Amino acid sequence: MKIFRIAVACALTISSAQSLHAQGAYAGTWTVDSWKPAPWLSAADARTVKPSTPLQGRTITFTKAKIVAPQPIACSNPKYEIKSVAFDQLFEGGLRKPATEAPALGFKAPVKTLMPGCDMEFHSIDASTVKFALDNVIYTMTRKPAAAK
C-alpha cells in the first residue's frame, strides 16, 4: 500500500510539473494581430467570412489558474498540455491539403500545440507567434513583451 501511495504521489507531481511547464511556455500576454479566412473554406465563402467575435487588437493572457480573454476563448480552469502535432492535426484536422496549407500558414513540422482543455488549441509558429481557429477564421497572435521593472 505504501508503494502505491508513493507511485500516486510521483504521478501527481510529474503531471503537475508538466502542466506548469506547459503554461510556462505560453505564460503572459499575447495580442491578436491579424486574421484571415480559414483555408478549408470555398473561395466564395472566404470572400465573405468575417470574424463573429471581434478579436483583432485584443489580448489573451495565459496564467496558471485561467486564460483571460474575450469569450469564447476565456477559460477559468485550464489543464495545460503541450503536444507536438502533425500538419493533418492542425485546427482539429480542418486543413484540406495539410502538406501545402500548413507551410503556407507558416508552420514547420512537428507543430508545438498548447491544449488547455477548454475547446481551443493554440498552434505555435515560433516562440512568439501562435495561430488558432475560431468560426472559420485563423487568428495570429504575438507575445507581448513583459513590462520593464
mmCIF file of C-alpha atoms in Angstrom:
data_model
loop_
_atom_site.group_PDB
_atom_site.id
_atom_site.type_symbol
_atom_site.label_atom_id
_atom_site.label_comp_id
_atom_site.label_asym_id
_atom_site.label_seq_id
_atom_site.Cartn_x
_atom_site.Cartn_y
_atom_site.Cartn_z
ATOM 1 C CA MET A 1 0.000 0.000 0.000
ATOM 2 C CA LYS A 2 2.860 2.362 0.816
ATOM 3 C CA ILE A 3 4.420 1.777 -2.633
ATOM 4 C CA PHE A 4 1.064 2.571 -4.253
ATOM 5 C CA ARG A 5 0.840 5.906 -2.363
ATOM 6 C CA ILE A 6 4.387 6.804 -3.404
ATOM 7 C CA ALA A 7 3.611 5.936 -7.048
ATOM 8 C CA VAL A 8 0.449 8.071 -6.966
ATOM 9 C CA ALA A 9 2.332 10.976 -5.372
ATOM 10 C CA CYS A 10 5.057 10.733 -8.031
ATOM 11 C CA ALA A 11 2.496 10.620 -10.844
ATOM 12 C CA LEU A 12 0.694 13.676 -9.464
ATOM 13 C CA THR A 13 3.972 15.561 -9.098
ATOM 14 C CA ILE A 14 5.025 14.741 -12.674
ATOM 15 C CA SER A 15 1.565 15.670 -14.028
ATOM 16 C CA SER A 16 1.608 18.945 -12.092
ATOM 17 C CA ALA A 17 5.123 19.752 -13.306
ATOM 18 C CA GLN A 18 4.141 19.059 -16.924
ATOM 19 C CA SER A 19 1.081 21.282 -16.551
ATOM 20 C CA LEU A 20 3.143 24.127 -15.084
ATOM 21 C CA HIS A 21 5.738 23.706 -17.821
ATOM 22 C CA ALA A 22 3.043 23.832 -20.474
ATOM 23 C CA GLN A 23 1.580 27.018 -19.068
ATOM 24 C CA GLY A 24 5.057 28.486 -18.562
ATOM 25 C CA ALA A 25 5.923 28.134 -22.255
ATOM 26 C CA TYR A 26 2.936 30.338 -23.112
ATOM 27 C CA ALA A 27 2.644 32.375 -19.886
ATOM 28 C CA GLY A 28 1.997 36.051 -20.250
ATOM 29 C CA THR A 29 0.032 38.328 -22.518
ATOM 30 C CA TRP A 30 -0.419 37.888 -26.250
ATOM 31 C CA THR A 31 -2.030 40.274 -28.737
ATOM 32 C CA VAL A 32 -4.233 39.161 -31.618
ATOM 33 C CA ASP A 33 -2.582 40.898 -34.567
ATOM 34 C CA SER A 34 -4.445 39.626 -37.606
ATOM 35 C CA TRP A 35 -6.959 37.210 -39.041
ATOM 36 C CA LYS A 36 -7.647 35.535 -42.365
ATOM 37 C CA PRO A 37 -10.325 33.213 -43.685
ATOM 38 C CA ALA A 38 -9.609 29.569 -42.956
ATOM 39 C CA PRO A 39 -8.136 27.669 -45.914
ATOM 40 C CA TRP A 40 -10.840 24.996 -45.718
ATOM 41 C CA LEU A 41 -13.472 27.489 -46.904
ATOM 42 C CA SER A 42 -14.592 27.637 -50.514
ATOM 43 C CA ALA A 43 -13.381 30.672 -52.479
ATOM 44 C CA ALA A 44 -16.859 32.218 -52.301
ATOM 45 C CA ASP A 45 -17.138 31.692 -48.532
ATOM 46 C CA ALA A 46 -13.590 33.001 -47.973
ATOM 47 C CA ARG A 47 -14.545 36.291 -49.667
ATOM 48 C CA THR A 48 -17.486 36.827 -47.317
ATOM 49 C CA VAL A 49 -16.304 35.411 -43.982
ATOM 50 C CA LYS A 50 -15.750 37.867 -41.149
ATOM 51 C CA PRO A 51 -14.911 37.220 -37.517
ATOM 52 C CA SER A 52 -18.072 36.691 -35.487
ATOM 53 C CA THR A 53 -16.134 37.781 -32.391
ATOM 54 C CA PRO A 54 -14.003 40.907 -32.912
ATOM 55 C CA LEU A 55 -10.610 39.791 -31.624
ATOM 56 C CA GLN A 56 -8.074 41.835 -33.581
ATOM 57 C CA GLY A 57 -6.124 44.039 -31.177
ATOM 58 C CA ARG A 58 -7.466 42.165 -28.139
ATOM 59 C CA THR A 59 -5.218 40.433 -25.635
ATOM 60 C CA ILE A 60 -5.137 36.867 -24.381
ATOM 61 C CA THR A 61 -3.293 36.199 -21.132
ATOM 62 C CA PHE A 62 -2.251 32.728 -20.014
ATOM 63 C CA THR A 63 -1.893 32.365 -16.238
ATOM 64 C CA LYS A 64 -1.575 29.267 -14.120
ATOM 65 C CA ALA A 65 -5.216 29.460 -12.998
ATOM 66 C CA LYS A 66 -7.016 30.802 -16.078
ATOM 67 C CA ILE A 67 -6.957 32.197 -19.571
ATOM 68 C CA VAL A 68 -8.039 35.828 -19.520
ATOM 69 C CA ALA A 69 -9.569 36.590 -22.908
ATOM 70 C CA PRO A 70 -12.791 37.518 -24.650
ATOM 71 C CA GLN A 71 -15.391 34.763 -24.855
ATOM 72 C CA PRO A 72 -15.320 32.041 -26.082
ATOM 73 C CA ILE A 73 -11.543 31.828 -25.520
ATOM 74 C CA ALA A 74 -11.584 32.626 -21.787
ATOM 75 C CA CYS A 75 -11.081 29.612 -19.554
ATOM 76 C CA SER A 76 -11.382 29.528 -15.781
ATOM 77 C CA ASN A 77 -9.708 26.202 -15.056
ATOM 78 C CA PRO A 78 -7.281 25.153 -17.795
ATOM 79 C CA LYS A 79 -5.467 21.836 -17.722
ATOM 80 C CA TYR A 80 -2.483 22.821 -19.830
ATOM 81 C CA GLU A 81 -0.787 20.263 -22.029
ATOM 82 C CA ILE A 82 1.701 20.707 -24.860
ATOM 83 C CA LYS A 83 1.778 18.247 -27.739
ATOM 84 C CA SER A 84 3.682 18.053 -30.986
ATOM 85 C CA VAL A 85 1.175 17.565 -33.769
ATOM 86 C CA ALA A 86 1.430 16.740 -37.454
ATOM 87 C CA PHE A 87 0.067 19.100 -40.104
ATOM 88 C CA ASP A 88 -3.052 16.976 -40.549
ATOM 89 C CA GLN A 89 -3.957 17.550 -36.874
ATOM 90 C CA LEU A 90 -3.870 21.352 -37.046
ATOM 91 C CA PHE A 91 -7.166 23.132 -36.416
ATOM 92 C CA GLU A 92 -8.835 19.871 -35.386
ATOM 93 C CA GLY A 93 -7.913 18.285 -38.717
ATOM 94 C CA GLY A 94 -9.583 21.058 -40.705
ATOM 95 C CA LEU A 95 -6.908 21.607 -43.347
ATOM 96 C CA ARG A 96 -7.916 20.044 -46.673
ATOM 97 C CA LYS A 97 -4.344 19.876 -48.013
ATOM 98 C CA PRO A 98 -2.201 19.884 -44.853
ATOM 99 C CA ALA A 99 1.111 19.298 -46.667
ATOM 100 C CA THR A 100 0.766 22.577 -48.569
ATOM 101 C CA GLU A 101 -1.630 24.663 -46.438
ATOM 102 C CA ALA A 102 0.285 24.289 -43.152
ATOM 103 C CA PRO A 103 3.611 25.598 -44.549
ATOM 104 C CA ALA A 104 1.693 28.392 -46.338
ATOM 105 C CA LEU A 105 0.403 29.427 -42.899
ATOM 106 C CA GLY A 106 3.996 29.446 -41.573
ATOM 107 C CA PHE A 107 4.130 26.083 -39.778
ATOM 108 C CA LYS A 108 7.083 23.697 -39.659
ATOM 109 C CA ALA A 109 6.599 20.058 -38.620
ATOM 110 C CA PRO A 110 6.054 18.982 -35.947
ATOM 111 C CA VAL A 111 3.933 21.827 -34.588
ATOM 112 C CA LYS A 112 4.093 22.606 -30.868
ATOM 113 C CA THR A 113 0.487 22.986 -29.709
ATOM 114 C CA LEU A 114 -0.921 24.219 -26.402
ATOM 115 C CA MET A 115 -4.057 22.350 -25.402
ATOM 116 C CA PRO A 116 -5.610 23.973 -22.337
ATOM 117 C CA GLY A 117 -8.579 21.598 -22.269
ATOM 118 C CA CYS A 118 -11.052 24.410 -22.959
ATOM 119 C CA ASP A 119 -12.203 23.709 -26.537
ATOM 120 C CA MET A 120 -9.366 25.751 -28.047
ATOM 121 C CA GLU A 121 -5.929 24.823 -29.378
ATOM 122 C CA PHE A 122 -3.034 27.229 -29.904
ATOM 123 C CA HIS A 123 -0.548 26.191 -32.605
ATOM 124 C CA SER A 124 2.968 27.690 -32.495
ATOM 125 C CA ILE A 125 4.780 29.142 -35.469
ATOM 126 C CA ASP A 126 7.693 30.050 -33.167
ATOM 127 C CA ALA A 127 8.215 31.099 -29.529
ATOM 128 C CA SER A 128 6.419 34.406 -30.027
ATOM 129 C CA THR A 129 3.812 33.656 -32.722
ATOM 130 C CA VAL A 130 0.754 31.433 -32.326
ATOM 131 C CA LYS A 131 -2.285 30.728 -34.511
ATOM 132 C CA PHE A 132 -5.730 29.500 -33.528
ATOM 133 C CA ALA A 133 -9.020 28.991 -35.354
ATOM 134 C CA LEU A 134 -12.478 30.190 -34.410
ATOM 135 C CA ASP A 135 -15.593 30.224 -36.595
ATOM 136 C CA ASN A 136 -13.753 29.583 -39.886
ATOM 137 C CA VAL A 137 -11.182 32.302 -39.201
ATOM 138 C CA ILE A 138 -7.463 31.768 -38.487
ATOM 139 C CA TYR A 139 -6.111 34.299 -35.975
ATOM 140 C CA THR A 140 -2.454 35.140 -35.436
ATOM 141 C CA MET A 141 -1.259 36.425 -32.096
ATOM 142 C CA THR A 142 2.155 37.503 -30.870
ATOM 143 C CA ARG A 143 3.677 37.570 -27.436
ATOM 144 C CA LYS A 144 3.529 40.968 -25.813
ATOM 145 C CA PRO A 145 6.886 41.975 -24.292
ATOM 146 C CA ALA A 146 6.997 41.876 -20.500
ATOM 147 C CA ALA A 147 6.796 45.280 -18.849
ATOM 148 C CA ALA A 148 10.136 46.693 -17.679
ATOM 149 C CA LYS A 149 10.635 46.566 -13.923
#
